[in-house]
Coordinates of C-alpha atoms in Angstrom, one line a residue:
M23 CA -0.7 -5.7 -27.4
S24 CA 2.4 -5.8 -28.5
V25 CA 3.9 -5.3 -25.4
T26 CA 7.4 -5.5 -26.6
T27 CA 6.7 -2.5 -29.3
L28 CA 5.3 -0.3 -26.0
V29 CA 8.1 -1.2 -24.0
E30 CA 10.6 -0.1 -26.7
R31 CA 8.8 3.3 -27.1
V32 CA 8.4 4.1 -23.2
A33 CA 12.2 3.0 -22.7
R34 CA 12.7 5.9 -25.1
V35 CA 11.6 8.8 -23.0
P36 CA 13.6 11.4 -22.3
G37 CA 14.6 10.4 -18.3
V38 CA 13.5 7.4 -18.4
R39 CA 16.1 5.2 -17.2
A40 CA 14.5 1.6 -16.7
V41 CA 10.8 -0.1 -17.2
T42 CA 8.9 -2.8 -15.6
L43 CA 6.7 -4.9 -15.2
G44 CA 4.4 -4.9 -12.1
G45 CA 0.6 -6.2 -10.7
S46 CA -1.1 -8.8 -11.3
R47 CA 0.9 -9.6 -14.8
A48 CA 4.3 -9.6 -13.0
R49 CA 3.1 -12.1 -10.2
G50 CA 1.7 -14.3 -12.7
M51 CA -2.0 -14.1 -11.2
A52 CA -3.3 -11.8 -14.2
R53 CA -6.9 -12.2 -15.1
P54 CA -8.2 -12.0 -18.9
D55 CA -9.3 -8.3 -18.2
S56 CA -6.3 -7.8 -16.0
D57 CA -4.2 -4.1 -17.0
W58 CA -1.2 -3.8 -17.8
D59 CA 1.1 -1.8 -14.8
F60 CA 4.2 -0.4 -16.3
G61 CA 6.8 1.5 -14.0
L62 CA 8.3 4.2 -15.3
Y63 CA 11.8 4.9 -13.2
Y64 CA 13.4 8.4 -14.2
R65 CA 16.4 10.4 -13.3
G66 CA 15.8 14.0 -12.7
R67 CA 13.0 14.6 -15.0
I68 CA 10.3 12.7 -17.2
D69 CA 9.7 14.5 -20.5
T70 CA 5.7 13.9 -20.6
D71 CA 5.3 15.7 -23.9
A72 CA 7.3 12.4 -25.2
I73 CA 4.6 10.2 -23.5
R74 CA 1.6 11.9 -24.9
A75 CA 3.5 12.0 -28.3
L76 CA 3.3 8.5 -28.4
G77 CA -0.3 9.1 -29.8
Y78 CA -2.4 6.5 -27.9
P79 CA -5.6 7.5 -26.2
G80 CA -6.2 7.9 -22.7
Q81 CA -4.8 10.6 -20.0
V82 CA -1.2 11.9 -18.9
V83 CA -0.5 13.4 -15.5
E84 CA 2.4 15.2 -14.5
P85 CA 4.7 14.1 -12.4
G86 CA 3.7 14.2 -8.5
A87 CA 0.0 14.5 -8.9
W88 CA -1.0 11.5 -7.3
G89 CA 1.2 12.4 -4.6
R90 CA 4.7 11.4 -3.2
I91 CA 4.5 7.6 -3.5
V92 CA 2.5 7.1 -6.6
N93 CA 4.1 10.3 -8.2
G94 CA 1.8 10.2 -11.6
G95 CA 1.6 8.6 -14.7
A96 CA -1.0 7.6 -17.4
W97 CA -3.9 5.4 -17.9
L98 CA -3.3 4.7 -21.9
E99 CA -5.4 2.1 -23.9
V100 CA -3.2 0.4 -26.3
E101 CA -5.0 -1.8 -28.7
G102 CA -7.9 -2.5 -26.9
E103 CA -5.7 -3.1 -23.9
R104 CA -5.6 -1.1 -20.5
V105 CA -2.4 0.0 -19.8
D106 CA -1.3 2.1 -16.7
L107 CA 2.2 3.7 -17.0
L108 CA 3.7 4.7 -13.6
Y109 CA 6.4 7.4 -13.2
R110 CA 8.9 6.6 -10.7
D111 CA 11.4 9.1 -9.5
L112 CA 14.7 7.2 -9.1
D113 CA 15.8 9.5 -6.0
V114 CA 12.5 9.3 -4.2
V115 CA 12.7 5.4 -4.7
E116 CA 16.4 5.3 -3.2
H117 CA 15.6 7.2 -0.4
W118 CA 12.5 5.2 0.7
V119 CA 14.5 1.7 0.1
A120 CA 17.2 2.7 1.8
E121 CA 14.5 4.0 4.8
S122 CA 12.8 0.5 4.5
N123 CA 15.9 -1.6 4.8
A124 CA 16.5 0.2 7.9
G125 CA 13.2 -0.4 9.2
R126 CA 11.9 3.3 8.9
F127 CA 8.6 4.4 7.0
E128 CA 5.6 6.4 6.9
I129 CA 2.2 5.5 6.1
D130 CA 0.5 8.4 3.2
H131 CA -3.5 8.8 2.5
V132 CA -3.7 7.8 -0.9
G133 CA -7.1 7.5 -2.7
G134 CA -8.4 4.1 -3.1
H135 CA -6.5 3.0 0.2
V136 CA -8.3 2.8 3.5
A137 CA -5.3 1.8 5.8
G138 CA -3.2 4.2 3.6
L139 CA -0.1 3.2 1.8
P140 CA 3.2 2.7 3.3
T141 CA 6.0 4.3 1.8
Y142 CA 8.3 0.5 1.9
T143 CA 5.7 0.2 -1.0
L144 CA 8.0 1.8 -3.5
A145 CA 10.8 -1.1 -1.9
G146 CA 8.0 -3.6 -3.0
E147 CA 7.4 -3.0 -6.1
L148 CA 10.9 -3.3 -7.4
A149 CA 11.3 -6.6 -5.3
L150 CA 8.1 -7.8 -7.1
G151 CA 8.2 -6.2 -10.2
T152 CA 10.0 -7.9 -13.6
V153 CA 12.7 -5.5 -15.4
L154 CA 12.3 -5.3 -19.1
R155 CA 14.4 -2.5 -19.7
G156 CA 18.0 -1.3 -17.7
N157 CA 18.7 -1.9 -14.0
V158 CA 17.4 -1.4 -10.7
P159 CA 17.6 -3.0 -7.4
R160 CA 15.4 -5.7 -6.0
P161 CA 15.2 -5.0 -2.5
A162 CA 14.6 -7.9 0.6
F163 CA 12.0 -7.2 2.9
T164 CA 14.5 -6.9 5.8
A165 CA 14.3 -7.7 9.6
E166 CA 14.7 -4.2 10.7
L167 CA 11.4 -3.6 8.3
R168 CA 9.6 -6.8 10.2
R169 CA 10.3 -5.6 13.7
S170 CA 9.0 -2.0 12.9
A171 CA 6.5 -2.6 10.4
P172 CA 3.9 -5.0 12.6
P173 CA 3.9 -3.0 15.8
R174 CA 3.2 0.3 13.9
W175 CA 0.2 -1.0 11.9
E176 CA -1.3 -2.5 14.8
G177 CA -1.1 0.7 16.4
E178 CA -3.4 1.9 13.6
A179 CA -5.8 -0.8 13.6
A180 CA -5.9 -0.5 17.7
F181 CA -6.8 3.2 17.8
S182 CA -9.4 2.9 14.7
L183 CA -11.3 0.7 17.1
L184 CA -10.9 2.9 20.2
V185 CA -12.4 5.5 18.0
A186 CA -14.9 3.2 16.5
E187 CA -16.4 3.0 20.2
Q188 CA -17.2 6.8 20.1
H189 CA -18.7 6.7 17.2
A190 CA -20.7 3.6 18.1
R191 CA -22.2 5.2 21.1
R192 CA -23.8 7.9 19.0
G193 CA -25.2 5.5 16.5
D194 CA -23.0 6.3 13.5
A195 CA -23.6 2.6 11.7
T196 CA -21.0 4.7 8.8
G197 CA -18.4 6.2 11.2
V198 CA -17.9 2.4 12.3
A199 CA -17.9 0.7 9.5
G200 CA -15.4 2.4 8.0
L201 CA -13.2 2.4 11.2
L202 CA -13.6 -1.6 11.2
A203 CA -12.5 -1.9 7.7
R204 CA -9.7 0.4 8.5
A205 CA -8.9 -1.7 11.7
V206 CA -8.5 -5.0 9.7
L207 CA -7.0 -4.0 6.7
A208 CA -3.9 -2.5 9.1
S209 CA -3.8 -5.4 10.8
A210 CA -3.5 -7.5 7.4
H211 CA -0.8 -5.4 7.0
A212 CA 0.2 -6.1 10.2
R213 CA 0.6 -10.3 10.3
L214 CA 2.0 -9.6 6.4
A215 CA 4.8 -7.6 7.4
S216 CA 5.9 -9.6 10.2
R217 CA 5.7 -12.6 7.4
G218 CA 8.4 -10.6 5.4
A219 CA 5.7 -10.3 3.1
W220 CA 5.3 -7.1 0.2
A221 CA 1.7 -5.5 0.3
L222 CA 1.8 -3.1 -2.4
N223 CA -2.1 -2.4 -2.1
E224 CA -5.0 -3.8 -0.5
K225 CA -6.3 -5.7 -2.9
G226 CA -7.1 -9.5 -1.3
I227 CA -4.9 -9.1 1.9
I228 CA -7.3 -9.9 4.2
A229 CA -7.3 -13.3 3.1
R230 CA -3.3 -13.4 2.4
A231 CA -3.3 -12.4 5.9
G232 CA -5.9 -15.2 7.1
L233 CA -8.4 -12.6 8.5
E234 CA -11.2 -13.9 6.8
E235 CA -13.1 -14.1 10.1
A236 CA -12.6 -10.3 10.3
G237 CA -14.1 -9.5 7.2
E238 CA -17.2 -11.2 7.5
I239 CA -17.7 -9.0 10.7
L240 CA -17.7 -5.9 8.1
T241 CA -21.0 -7.8 6.6
A242 CA -23.1 -7.4 9.9
V243 CA -22.3 -4.3 11.4
G244 CA -25.7 -3.5 12.5
W245 CA -27.1 0.1 13.4
T246 CA -27.8 0.3 17.1
P247 CA -25.6 1.6 19.4
R248 CA -25.4 -2.1 21.2
R249 CA -24.9 -3.8 17.6
L250 CA -22.0 -1.5 16.6
E251 CA -20.1 -2.0 20.1
D252 CA -20.7 -5.7 19.8
A253 CA -18.9 -5.5 16.4
I254 CA -16.5 -3.9 17.6
A255 CA -15.9 -6.1 20.5
H256 CA -16.0 -9.3 17.8
M257 CA -13.4 -7.4 15.3
R258 CA -11.1 -6.9 18.6
D259 CA -11.5 -10.3 19.3
A260 CA -11.0 -11.5 15.4
L261 CA -7.6 -9.6 15.3
R262 CA -5.9 -10.3 18.6
L263 CA -5.9 -6.4 20.1
R264 CA -6.2 -5.7 23.5
K265 CA -8.0 -2.4 24.3
P266 CA -5.8 0.2 25.3
E267 CA -6.4 1.7 28.8
G268 CA -6.1 5.7 28.3
L269 CA -4.4 6.9 26.2
A270 CA -1.7 4.3 26.2
F271 CA -1.8 3.7 22.4
D272 CA 2.2 2.4 22.3
A273 CA 1.2 -0.5 24.5
V274 CA -1.1 -1.8 22.2
V275 CA -0.1 -5.6 21.8
R276 CA -1.5 -8.7 20.2
D277 CA -2.6 -11.4 22.4
S278 CA 0.9 -13.4 20.7
P279 CA 3.3 -10.2 20.5
L280 CA 6.1 -10.3 18.4
P281 CA 9.5 -9.5 20.3
P282 CA 9.3 -5.7 21.5
V283 CA 11.9 -3.1 19.1
D284 CA 12.8 0.4 20.1
L285 CA 11.6 2.2 17.1
P286 CA 13.9 5.2 15.8
P287 CA 12.0 8.2 15.7
P288 CA 10.1 9.1 12.3
P289 CA 12.1 10.6 9.5
G290 CA 10.9 13.9 8.2
R291 CA 8.7 14.5 5.2
F292 CA 10.3 14.0 2.4
A293 CA 10.1 16.7 -0.5
I294 CA 9.6 15.9 -4.2

């Protein structure tokens, strides 16, 4: 596929201000069968009919169809290669970059993600992507975000384990397995955030965070209440999470906690 030709064509789509290369190809980790991921940063409105008019087979959706973070885009086939075009509304991106710089973020339920997708992902995409056309900022993983993100994610993990115990007492292995997976992925987000490392999705983050032992627990959760409870206890140990007492979820800390931080109130929902 002629990447240059494709980039030139999408850069001329009305509304587009910048085009970036993202995903594994931008990070030099692509396999031969990896998709091509391009971010289309637009201001105001992007002309989706112009994308359809490019003539490539595939599916083109409208902005907002995939949620407020992922937004929308197109799945195309270009000369036998899979290409993903991802819309990025610059007004929305700039809002969440400013929020993440100040240590504020929200976590959305997004298809294909177990623990959720944080709004600071939009900043991480800019930080790790390669700008091909136009100009976009390259945000840093700020000290404020390094302080606020780990305890938020660890709280998510601890709460998941607490609810998993309720499922275990009922012998609900599916519920336990799902919540254990959520706990280890949230903990992986926490560890990476404490290092100032971006995690744009959940692929490979358990290994990146050094939580392979916790990942192994997921392969043998069991079916009986006793085995399920044992799996939860082992997961809590592997993640170094203390079991909260009562409803004091804000008191959940790791055995080697990060310095405490006074978190600002969560921002309001941002409409796109």
